Amino acid sequence: MATTHEVLGNLKLVYTIYALFIISLVGWFAYRVTKPPTSTKTWITPKVFYSYLALLVLTGVGIHILTYNKIPWVAWELKKHMIKPDKVVEIKVKDHKFILPDVKPIVLECNEKVKFNVTSDDLTYGFGVFRKDNSMVFQMQVIPKYNNEILWTFTESGNFDIMSTEYSGPKGNWMKVENAIRVNPCYKKVALKESK
């Protein structure tokens, strides 16, 4: 499975190209509006204009349909009630502190389905898991008195930090637990042929 870096990098490229085509339509329209009325000849007829507009709409819808399953967490989120997690991690947040399970770091296996259940007793917080380069793996909002769940499969190994991703007052800036999660190395299983 692709990492969030790969998926979002590819989507960024696709949407940038798409946005440039939309900007070209806006630019052409602005040019036509400001053009002196004496020069009315153009190769862009209403038929060409509306065909281009229809192509942009179809392309945009097509991009969304083709890419919604490329983002790994979309499929998990839609089917999470049918997926049995391999591990459940309970985390509490109170007084601007993450209260982790007794064992720190939380040790997970690569490609293991993990359900994080994060609860808050007082404020709305954010729960974000970050790589060492401070790029985000995932995040969710933590609402008080509610089981805030997210299902995740780590496809990369290493140590990860937990940080709050929501404003919860001035103390919220310091809500960080370094090396809170360790994902064991990802090994590919290789089947060996038996010799006769």
Short mmCIF file of C-alpha atoms in Angstrom, two decimals:
data_model
loop_
_atom_site.label_atom_id
_atom_site.label_comp_id
_atom_site.label_asym_id
_atom_site.label_seq_id
_atom_site.Cartn_x
_atom_site.Cartn_y
_atom_site.Cartn_z
CA MET A 1 0.00 0.00 0.00
CA ALA A 2 1.17 3.50 -0.74
CA THR A 3 2.18 5.88 2.02
CA THR A 4 0.44 9.20 2.53
CA HIS A 5 3.53 10.93 1.10
CA GLU A 6 3.21 9.06 -2.22
CA VAL A 7 -0.56 9.36 -2.51
CA LEU A 8 -0.72 13.05 -1.70
CA GLY A 9 2.29 13.82 -3.91
CA ASN A 10 0.59 12.25 -6.92
CA LEU A 11 -2.75 13.88 -6.15
CA LYS A 12 -1.03 17.25 -5.79
CA LEU A 13 0.36 16.89 -9.32
CA VAL A 14 -3.00 15.84 -10.81
CA TYR A 15 -4.93 18.65 -9.13
CA THR A 16 -2.28 21.24 -10.04
CA ILE A 17 -2.61 20.37 -13.72
CA TYR A 18 -6.40 20.43 -13.42
CA ALA A 19 -6.29 23.81 -11.66
CA LEU A 20 -4.11 25.23 -14.45
CA PHE A 21 -6.76 24.27 -17.00
CA ILE A 22 -9.44 25.98 -14.89
CA ILE A 23 -7.24 29.07 -14.57
CA SER A 24 -6.85 29.12 -18.35
CA LEU A 25 -10.65 29.30 -18.66
CA VAL A 26 -10.82 32.19 -16.20
CA GLY A 27 -7.94 33.93 -17.98
CA TRP A 28 -9.61 33.58 -21.37
CA PHE A 29 -12.86 34.96 -19.93
CA ALA A 30 -11.02 37.95 -18.39
CA TYR A 31 -9.28 38.61 -21.70
CA ARG A 32 -12.58 38.54 -23.60
CA VAL A 33 -14.28 40.88 -21.12
CA THR A 34 -11.49 43.47 -21.36
CA LYS A 35 -11.01 43.18 -25.14
CA PRO A 36 -12.03 46.29 -27.12
CA PRO A 37 -15.41 45.85 -28.86
CA THR A 38 -13.90 46.59 -32.31
CA SER A 39 -12.17 43.20 -32.44
CA THR A 40 -14.90 40.60 -32.10
CA LYS A 41 -13.37 37.87 -34.25
CA THR A 42 -12.20 34.84 -32.31
CA TRP A 43 -11.80 31.15 -32.94
CA ILE A 44 -13.42 30.39 -29.58
CA THR A 45 -17.09 30.16 -30.37
CA PRO A 46 -19.76 29.43 -27.75
CA LYS A 47 -19.64 25.80 -28.92
CA VAL A 48 -15.89 25.57 -28.20
CA PHE A 49 -16.28 27.42 -24.88
CA TYR A 50 -19.07 25.20 -23.54
CA SER A 51 -17.35 22.05 -24.81
CA TYR A 52 -14.20 23.05 -22.88
CA LEU A 53 -16.30 23.82 -19.80
CA ALA A 54 -18.07 20.44 -20.05
CA LEU A 55 -14.70 18.71 -20.45
CA LEU A 56 -13.43 20.42 -17.28
CA VAL A 57 -16.51 19.32 -15.31
CA LEU A 58 -16.26 15.73 -16.56
CA THR A 59 -12.53 15.66 -15.85
CA GLY A 60 -13.06 16.97 -12.31
CA VAL A 61 -15.76 14.41 -11.56
CA GLY A 62 -13.63 11.69 -13.15
CA ILE A 63 -10.61 12.60 -11.03
CA HIS A 64 -12.71 12.36 -7.86
CA ILE A 65 -14.23 9.02 -8.85
CA LEU A 66 -10.89 7.50 -9.86
CA THR A 67 -8.91 8.75 -6.86
CA TYR A 68 -11.22 8.39 -3.87
CA ASN A 69 -10.04 4.80 -3.28
CA LYS A 70 -6.39 5.77 -3.80
CA ILE A 71 -6.46 7.54 -0.47
CA PRO A 72 -6.06 4.58 1.90
CA TRP A 73 -8.11 5.86 4.82
CA VAL A 74 -11.24 6.54 2.76
CA ALA A 75 -11.96 2.85 2.19
CA TRP A 76 -11.18 2.03 5.83
CA GLU A 77 -13.44 4.79 7.09
CA LEU A 78 -16.35 3.68 4.89
CA LYS A 79 -16.03 0.04 5.99
CA LYS A 80 -14.70 0.40 9.53
CA HIS A 81 -17.79 -1.18 11.08
CA MET A 82 -16.99 -4.39 9.15
CA ILE A 83 -13.22 -4.44 9.85
CA LYS A 84 -11.99 -6.18 12.98
CA PRO A 85 -8.86 -4.44 14.27
CA ASP A 86 -5.80 -6.48 15.23
CA LYS A 87 -5.15 -4.13 18.14
CA VAL A 88 -7.10 -1.45 20.02
CA VAL A 89 -5.19 1.43 21.61
CA GLU A 90 -7.03 3.44 24.27
CA ILE A 91 -5.74 6.99 24.81
CA LYS A 92 -7.22 9.61 27.13
CA VAL A 93 -6.69 13.36 26.94
CA LYS A 94 -7.17 15.55 30.00
CA ASP A 95 -5.75 18.85 31.25
CA HIS A 96 -3.72 19.29 28.05
CA LYS A 97 -1.97 15.93 28.43
CA PHE A 98 -2.14 12.67 26.48
CA ILE A 99 -2.55 9.74 28.86
CA LEU A 100 -1.12 6.73 27.04
CA PRO A 101 -1.37 3.05 27.95
CA ASP A 102 1.14 1.88 30.57
CA VAL A 103 3.66 0.71 27.98
CA LYS A 104 5.57 3.48 26.23
CA PRO A 105 6.19 3.45 23.38
CA ILE A 106 3.08 1.80 22.01
CA VAL A 107 4.56 -1.02 19.93
CA LEU A 108 2.73 -1.93 16.73
CA GLU A 109 3.45 -4.31 13.91
CA CYS A 110 3.72 -3.19 10.31
CA ASN A 111 0.49 -3.74 8.32
CA GLU A 112 -1.44 -4.39 11.55
CA LYS A 113 -4.95 -2.88 11.66
CA VAL A 114 -5.01 -0.62 14.70
CA LYS A 115 -8.02 1.16 16.13
CA PHE A 116 -7.18 4.25 18.16
CA ASN A 117 -9.96 5.15 20.60
CA VAL A 118 -9.23 8.61 22.00
CA THR A 119 -11.42 10.20 24.67
CA SER A 120 -11.38 13.62 26.31
CA ASP A 121 -12.83 14.57 29.66
CA ASP A 122 -12.68 18.33 29.34
CA LEU A 123 -11.92 20.09 26.00
CA THR A 124 -11.85 19.49 22.28
CA TYR A 125 -8.38 18.38 21.27
CA GLY A 126 -6.73 17.03 18.18
CA PHE A 127 -4.97 13.68 17.93
CA GLY A 128 -2.29 13.57 15.28
CA VAL A 129 0.43 11.03 14.56
CA PHE A 130 3.56 12.50 12.99
CA ARG A 131 6.74 11.18 11.43
CA LYS A 132 10.12 12.37 12.67
CA ASP A 133 10.29 14.96 9.86
CA ASN A 134 7.03 16.42 11.31
CA SER A 135 4.93 15.30 8.34
CA MET A 136 1.52 14.07 9.41
CA VAL A 137 0.51 10.42 9.10
CA PHE A 138 -3.09 11.02 10.22
CA GLN A 139 -5.15 13.12 12.59
CA MET A 140 -8.64 13.42 13.99
CA GLN A 141 -10.62 15.74 16.20
CA VAL A 142 -11.23 14.56 19.76
CA ILE A 143 -14.61 15.70 21.09
CA PRO A 144 -15.29 15.53 24.86
CA LYS A 145 -17.41 12.71 26.31
CA TYR A 146 -17.33 10.79 23.03
CA ASN A 147 -15.41 7.76 21.74
CA ASN A 148 -13.35 9.24 18.90
CA GLU A 149 -12.14 6.32 16.82
CA ILE A 150 -9.86 6.02 13.84
CA LEU A 151 -8.76 2.82 12.14
CA TRP A 152 -5.24 2.86 10.71
CA THR A 153 -2.75 0.49 9.11
CA PHE A 154 0.88 1.58 9.35
CA THR A 155 2.74 0.62 6.17
CA GLU A 156 6.02 2.18 7.23
CA SER A 157 8.15 1.38 10.23
CA GLY A 158 9.79 3.77 12.65
CA ASN A 159 9.08 5.97 15.64
CA PHE A 160 6.16 8.39 15.56
CA ASP A 161 5.20 11.35 17.73
CA ILE A 162 1.72 12.25 18.96
CA MET A 163 0.69 15.91 18.91
CA SER A 164 -2.50 17.86 19.36
CA THR A 165 -3.80 19.27 16.08
CA GLU A 166 -6.58 21.44 17.49
CA TYR A 167 -6.43 24.72 19.35
CA SER A 168 -7.31 24.05 22.98
CA GLY A 169 -5.87 27.14 24.60
CA PRO A 170 -2.27 28.28 25.09
CA LYS A 171 -1.25 25.04 26.80
CA GLY A 172 -2.25 23.10 23.69
CA ASN A 173 0.95 24.18 21.93
CA TRP A 174 2.98 21.93 24.23
CA MET A 175 0.88 18.80 23.77
CA LYS A 176 3.47 16.51 22.23
CA VAL A 177 4.60 13.01 23.16
CA GLU A 178 7.83 12.13 21.37
CA ASN A 179 8.40 8.53 20.28
CA ALA A 180 4.93 7.58 21.51
CA ILE A 181 4.48 4.90 18.84
CA ARG A 182 7.00 2.45 17.46
CA VAL A 183 6.13 0.40 14.39
CA ASN A 184 8.34 -2.65 13.98
CA PRO A 185 10.14 -3.10 10.63
CA CYS A 186 8.08 -4.09 7.62
CA TYR A 187 9.38 -7.29 6.09
CA LYS A 188 8.07 -8.87 2.95
CA LYS A 189 7.25 -12.54 3.35
CA VAL A 190 9.10 -14.60 0.80
CA ALA A 191 8.04 -18.14 0.04
CA LEU A 192 10.90 -20.52 -0.63
CA LYS A 193 10.53 -23.38 -3.08
CA GLU A 194 11.31 -26.78 -1.72
CA SER A 195 13.98 -28.56 -3.72
CA LYS A 196 13.28 -32.15 -4.79
#
